[in-house]
XYZ file of C-alpha atoms in Angstrom:
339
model
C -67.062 -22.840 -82.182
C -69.189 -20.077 -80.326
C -69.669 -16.495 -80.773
C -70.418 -14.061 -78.320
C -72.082 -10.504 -79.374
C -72.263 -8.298 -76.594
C -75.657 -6.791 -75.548
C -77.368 -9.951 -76.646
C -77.428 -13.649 -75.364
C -75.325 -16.086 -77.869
C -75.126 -17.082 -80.946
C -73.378 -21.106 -80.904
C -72.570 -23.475 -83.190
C -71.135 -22.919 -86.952
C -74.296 -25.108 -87.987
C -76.535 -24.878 -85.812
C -77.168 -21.184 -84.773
C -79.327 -20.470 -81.742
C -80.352 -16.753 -81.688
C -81.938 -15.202 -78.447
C -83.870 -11.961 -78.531
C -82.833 -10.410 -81.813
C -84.878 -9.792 -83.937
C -84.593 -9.191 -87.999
C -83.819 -5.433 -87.878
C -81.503 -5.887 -85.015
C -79.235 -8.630 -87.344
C -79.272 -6.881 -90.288
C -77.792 -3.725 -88.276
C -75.092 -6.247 -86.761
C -73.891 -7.433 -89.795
C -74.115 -4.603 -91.965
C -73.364 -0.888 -92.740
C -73.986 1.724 -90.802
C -77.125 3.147 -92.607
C -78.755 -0.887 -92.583
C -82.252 -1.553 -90.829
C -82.911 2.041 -91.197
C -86.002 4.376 -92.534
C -85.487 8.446 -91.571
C -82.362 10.928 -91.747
C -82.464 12.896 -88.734
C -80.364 16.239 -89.031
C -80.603 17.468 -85.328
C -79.293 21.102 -84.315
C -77.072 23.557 -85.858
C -77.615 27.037 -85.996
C -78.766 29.898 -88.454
C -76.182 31.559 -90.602
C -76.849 34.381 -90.682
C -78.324 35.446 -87.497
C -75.882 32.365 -85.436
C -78.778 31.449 -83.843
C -78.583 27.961 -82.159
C -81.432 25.422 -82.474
C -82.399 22.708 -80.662
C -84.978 21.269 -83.378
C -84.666 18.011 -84.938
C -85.715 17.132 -88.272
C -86.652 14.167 -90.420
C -87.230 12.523 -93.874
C -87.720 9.143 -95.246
C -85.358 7.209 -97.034
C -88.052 5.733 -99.134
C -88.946 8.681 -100.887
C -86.816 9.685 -104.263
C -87.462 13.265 -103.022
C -88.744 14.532 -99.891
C -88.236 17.539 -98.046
C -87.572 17.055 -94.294
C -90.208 18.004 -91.684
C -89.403 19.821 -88.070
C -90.810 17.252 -85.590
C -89.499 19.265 -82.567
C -87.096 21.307 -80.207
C -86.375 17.674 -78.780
C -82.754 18.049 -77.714
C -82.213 19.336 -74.099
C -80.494 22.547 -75.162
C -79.292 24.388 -78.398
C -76.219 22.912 -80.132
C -74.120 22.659 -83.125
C -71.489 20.347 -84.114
C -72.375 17.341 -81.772
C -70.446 14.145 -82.448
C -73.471 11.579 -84.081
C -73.482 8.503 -83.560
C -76.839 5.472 -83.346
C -77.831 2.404 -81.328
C -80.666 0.360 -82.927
C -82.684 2.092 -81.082
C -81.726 5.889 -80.014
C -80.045 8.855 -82.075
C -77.431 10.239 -79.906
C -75.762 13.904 -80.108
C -72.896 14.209 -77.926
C -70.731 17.471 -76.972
C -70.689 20.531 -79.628
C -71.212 24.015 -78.818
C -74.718 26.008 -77.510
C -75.786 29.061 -79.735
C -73.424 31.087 -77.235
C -70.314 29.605 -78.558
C -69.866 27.759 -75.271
C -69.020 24.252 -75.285
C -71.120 21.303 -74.273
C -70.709 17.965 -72.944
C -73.613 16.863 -72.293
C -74.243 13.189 -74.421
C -78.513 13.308 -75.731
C -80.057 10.424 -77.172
C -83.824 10.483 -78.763
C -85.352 7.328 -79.566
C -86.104 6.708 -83.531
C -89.207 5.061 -83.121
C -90.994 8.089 -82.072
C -90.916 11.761 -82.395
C -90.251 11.734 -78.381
C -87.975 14.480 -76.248
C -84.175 13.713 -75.966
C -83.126 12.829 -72.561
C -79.109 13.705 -70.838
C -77.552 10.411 -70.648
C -74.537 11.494 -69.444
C -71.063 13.595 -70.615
C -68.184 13.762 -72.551
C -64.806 13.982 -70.499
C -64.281 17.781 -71.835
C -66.771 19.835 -73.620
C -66.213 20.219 -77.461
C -67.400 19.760 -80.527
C -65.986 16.631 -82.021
C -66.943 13.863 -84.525
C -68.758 10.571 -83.820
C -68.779 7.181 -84.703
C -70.760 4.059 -83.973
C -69.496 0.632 -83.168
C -72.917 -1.513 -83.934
C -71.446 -4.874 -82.764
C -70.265 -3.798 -79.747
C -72.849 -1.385 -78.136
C -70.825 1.640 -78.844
C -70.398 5.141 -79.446
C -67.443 7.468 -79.692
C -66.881 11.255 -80.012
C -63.327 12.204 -81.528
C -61.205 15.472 -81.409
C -62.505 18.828 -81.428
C -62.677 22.595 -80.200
C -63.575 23.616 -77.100
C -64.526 27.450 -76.225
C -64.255 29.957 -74.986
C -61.260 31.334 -73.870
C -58.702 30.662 -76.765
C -59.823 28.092 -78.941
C -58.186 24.928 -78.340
C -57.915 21.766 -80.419
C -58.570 18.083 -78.928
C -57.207 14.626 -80.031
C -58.872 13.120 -77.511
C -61.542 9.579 -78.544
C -64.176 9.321 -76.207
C -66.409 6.055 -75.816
C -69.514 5.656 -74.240
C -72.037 2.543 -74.305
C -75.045 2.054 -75.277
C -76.489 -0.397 -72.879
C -77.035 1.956 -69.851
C -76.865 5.413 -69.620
C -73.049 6.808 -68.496
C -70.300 9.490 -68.835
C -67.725 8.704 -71.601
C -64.433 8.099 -71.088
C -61.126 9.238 -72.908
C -59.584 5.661 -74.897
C -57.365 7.038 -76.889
C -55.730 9.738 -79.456
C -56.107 11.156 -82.523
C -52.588 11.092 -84.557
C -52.861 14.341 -84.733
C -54.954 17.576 -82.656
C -57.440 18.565 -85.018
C -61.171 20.458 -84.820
C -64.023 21.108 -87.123
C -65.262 18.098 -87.565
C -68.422 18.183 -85.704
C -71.475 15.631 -86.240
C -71.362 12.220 -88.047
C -68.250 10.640 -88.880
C -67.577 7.035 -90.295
C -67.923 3.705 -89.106
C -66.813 0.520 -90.805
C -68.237 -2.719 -88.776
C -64.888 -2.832 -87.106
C -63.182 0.705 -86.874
C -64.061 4.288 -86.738
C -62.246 6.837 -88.863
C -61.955 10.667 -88.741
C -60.673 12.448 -91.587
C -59.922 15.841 -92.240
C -60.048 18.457 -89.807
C -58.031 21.758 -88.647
C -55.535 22.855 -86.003
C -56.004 26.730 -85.231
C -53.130 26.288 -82.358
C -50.757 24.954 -85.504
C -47.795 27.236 -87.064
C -48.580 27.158 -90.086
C -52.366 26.685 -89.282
C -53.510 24.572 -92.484
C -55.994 21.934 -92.714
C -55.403 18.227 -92.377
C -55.748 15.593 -95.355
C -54.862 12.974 -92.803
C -57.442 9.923 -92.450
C -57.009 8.590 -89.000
C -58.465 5.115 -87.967
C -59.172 3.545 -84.383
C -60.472 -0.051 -83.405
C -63.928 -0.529 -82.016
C -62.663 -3.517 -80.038
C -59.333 -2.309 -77.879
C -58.747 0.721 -76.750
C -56.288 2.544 -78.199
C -54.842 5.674 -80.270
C -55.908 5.934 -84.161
C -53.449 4.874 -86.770
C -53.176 7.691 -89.952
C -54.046 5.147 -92.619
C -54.637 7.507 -95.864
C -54.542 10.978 -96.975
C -57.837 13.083 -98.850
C -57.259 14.135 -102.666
C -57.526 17.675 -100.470
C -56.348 19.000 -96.646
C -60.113 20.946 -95.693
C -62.382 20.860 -92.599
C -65.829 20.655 -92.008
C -66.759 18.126 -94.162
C -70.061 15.847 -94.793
C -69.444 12.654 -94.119
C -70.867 8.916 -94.500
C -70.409 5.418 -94.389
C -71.488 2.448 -96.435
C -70.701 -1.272 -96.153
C -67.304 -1.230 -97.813
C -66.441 2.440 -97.781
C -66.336 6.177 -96.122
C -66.889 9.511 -97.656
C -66.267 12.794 -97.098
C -67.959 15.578 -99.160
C -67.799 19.090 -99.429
C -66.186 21.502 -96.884
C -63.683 24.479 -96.395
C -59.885 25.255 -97.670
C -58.305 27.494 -95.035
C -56.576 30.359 -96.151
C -57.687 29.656 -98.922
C -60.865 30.661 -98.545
C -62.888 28.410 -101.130
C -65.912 25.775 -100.770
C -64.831 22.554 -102.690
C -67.618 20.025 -103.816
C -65.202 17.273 -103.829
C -66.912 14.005 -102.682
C -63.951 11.754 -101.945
C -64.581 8.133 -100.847
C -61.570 5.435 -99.192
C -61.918 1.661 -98.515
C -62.411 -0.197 -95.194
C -60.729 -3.154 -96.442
C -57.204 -1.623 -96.740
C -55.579 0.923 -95.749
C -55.617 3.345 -98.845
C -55.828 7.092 -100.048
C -59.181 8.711 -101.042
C -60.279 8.966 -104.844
C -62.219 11.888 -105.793
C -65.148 9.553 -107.162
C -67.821 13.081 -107.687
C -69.508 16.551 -106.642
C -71.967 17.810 -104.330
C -74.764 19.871 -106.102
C -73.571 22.990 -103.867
C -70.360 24.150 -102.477
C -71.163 24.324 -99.128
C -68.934 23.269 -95.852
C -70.636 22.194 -92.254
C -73.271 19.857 -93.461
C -74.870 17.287 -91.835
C -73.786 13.530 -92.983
C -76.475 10.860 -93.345
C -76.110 7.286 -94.297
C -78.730 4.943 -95.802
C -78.642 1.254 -96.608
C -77.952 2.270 -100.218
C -76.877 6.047 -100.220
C -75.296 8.992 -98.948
C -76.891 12.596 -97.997
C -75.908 15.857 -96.823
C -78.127 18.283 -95.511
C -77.976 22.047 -95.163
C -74.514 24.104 -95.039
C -72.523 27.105 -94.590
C -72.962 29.337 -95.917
C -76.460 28.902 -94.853
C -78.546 26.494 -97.275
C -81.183 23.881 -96.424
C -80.466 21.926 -99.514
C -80.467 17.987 -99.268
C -78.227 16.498 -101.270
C -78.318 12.479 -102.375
C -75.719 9.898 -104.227
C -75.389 6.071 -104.452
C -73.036 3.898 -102.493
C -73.510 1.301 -105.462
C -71.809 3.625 -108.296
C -69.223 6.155 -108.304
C -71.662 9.663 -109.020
C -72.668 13.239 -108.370
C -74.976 14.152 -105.803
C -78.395 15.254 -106.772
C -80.891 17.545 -104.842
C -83.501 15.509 -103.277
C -85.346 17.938 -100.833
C -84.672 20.700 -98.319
C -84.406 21.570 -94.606
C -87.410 23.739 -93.196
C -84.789 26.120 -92.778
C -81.168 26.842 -93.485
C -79.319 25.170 -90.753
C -74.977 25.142 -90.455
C -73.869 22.373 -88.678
C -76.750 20.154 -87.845
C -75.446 16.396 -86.512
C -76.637 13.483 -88.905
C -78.175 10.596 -87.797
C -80.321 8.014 -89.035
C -82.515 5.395 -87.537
């Protein structure tokens, strides 16, 4: 039988295996979660809540440490932004779309390598500037940016998936729908080995206008339009959110009219098709955080209103979030990434 992984030469034979420039990191990444083979969170962007400023910093902490605050290793991306759609290569962080400090959209797709604390460089554009919500496919050399708002003018909702690759630097192009229009999702969303999922979300064009509890997924290899697959234990928007092996999680973010921040952290298999379980809390009730995954656990990072609290809890065991660190500053909306 042979196997073909695209990016990378072969891999043949059930018994004998012949591998061709990959190396250990690069393997562990292709076979397993999204946070695997790497050592820093990167929360990238966002803005200041108060004054709405919009930043184009990036900052980082290890993994490693129990708790660490983040450090501010630059104004690296090529313009201010909030609520870019995250998604990583096994190489590059990439921020693609959101919105400048103006409130105007952006399409432009930035990646930043996370070997060094280097510039990001324009690698190419969305097909309509928005914020939106990522995902990466890690087999196949992928990344994706999912529904959204785009402003100004009246604010408009998007159900539109976006894919771009990872193997040279191009435009994205639309592959397919959300099941339903939906925005404020911006910056990491979740990524099983085979599909990428968007949950949550809100519809300000909608009558009523309410927020979603719908969890959509979409395959990494066709192109197509997202399946709803599961339901939150609550409709809200802007949401953390994170990926392990075996599941996705969504934590925190905002009930609209409601006008409340829950610290819900709900969590739904990859395996099957299923409904979220509320499986613990956040340490803060906070919306528009940044979602990071590690190998082993969750983190969200800043919020609105603004905080620059980092918050931690295990993919091995059902439990709260604890506070492992801060932001240099409070920062709403900063795109997750690690690498």
């Amino acid at each position: 039988m042979a196997y073909k992984i695209s990016g990378f030469e072969r891999i043949e034979d059930d018994r004998d295996v012949v591998v061709k420039n990959l190396n250990a990191t690069t393997i562990r990444r292709l076979y397993s979660g999204l946070g695997s083979g790497t050592s820093n969170g990167y929360a990238s962007g966002g803005y200041a809540h108060p004054p709405y400023v919009g930043y184009s910093k990036v900052e980082k902490f290890p993994f490693a440490s129990a708790t660490t605050n983040a450090s501010n290793v630059g104004n690296l991306l090529t313009q201010h932004r909030y609520s870019a759609a995250g998604s990583i290569s096994p190489t590059h962080c990439y921020n693609a779309g959101g919105s400048d400090g103006l409130s105007n959209s952006v399409a432009t797709i930035d990646k930043f390598p996370s070997s060094a604390d280097a510039n990001a460089t324009d690698v190419g554009d969305l097909t309509q500037g928005r914020t939106s919500i990522g995902s990466t496919d890690r087999n196949g050399g992928k990344g994706y940016a999912a529904g959204g708002i785009h402003v100004p003018g009246p604010v408009l909702a998007s159900n539109v998936i976006d894919k771009f690759p990872f193997s040279a630097d191009n435009d994205a192009t639309d592959v397919g729908d959300l099941t339903v229009i939906r925005g404020y999702l911006g910056g990491a969303g979740i990524s099983s080995q085979t599909h990428g999922y968007v949950s949550g979300g809100y519809n300000p064009q909608a009558s009523p206008s309410v927020p979603s509890n719908v969890i959509d997924k979409f395959s990494f290899t066709t192109d197509g339009n997202a399946t709803d697959v599961g339901d939150l234990t609550q409709a809200r928007y802007s949401m953390d959110r994170t990926s392990s092996t075996t599941h996705g999680y969504s934590g925190g973010g905002y009930i609209y009219p409601a006008g409340t921040y829950p610290n819900i952290l709900d969590k739904f298999p990859f395996a099957s098709d299923a409904n979220a379980t509320d499986v613990g809390d956040m340490t803060v009730y906070k919306s528009a955080r940044a979602g990071i995954s590690s190998e082993t656990h969750g983190y969200a990072a800043g919020g609105s209103p603004g905080v620059n609290t980092i918050d931690r809890y295990p993919f091995s065991v059902d439990a709260n979030a604890v506070d492992v660190g801060d932001l240099s500053t409070p920062t709403v909306n900063a795109t997750g990434n690690q690498g």
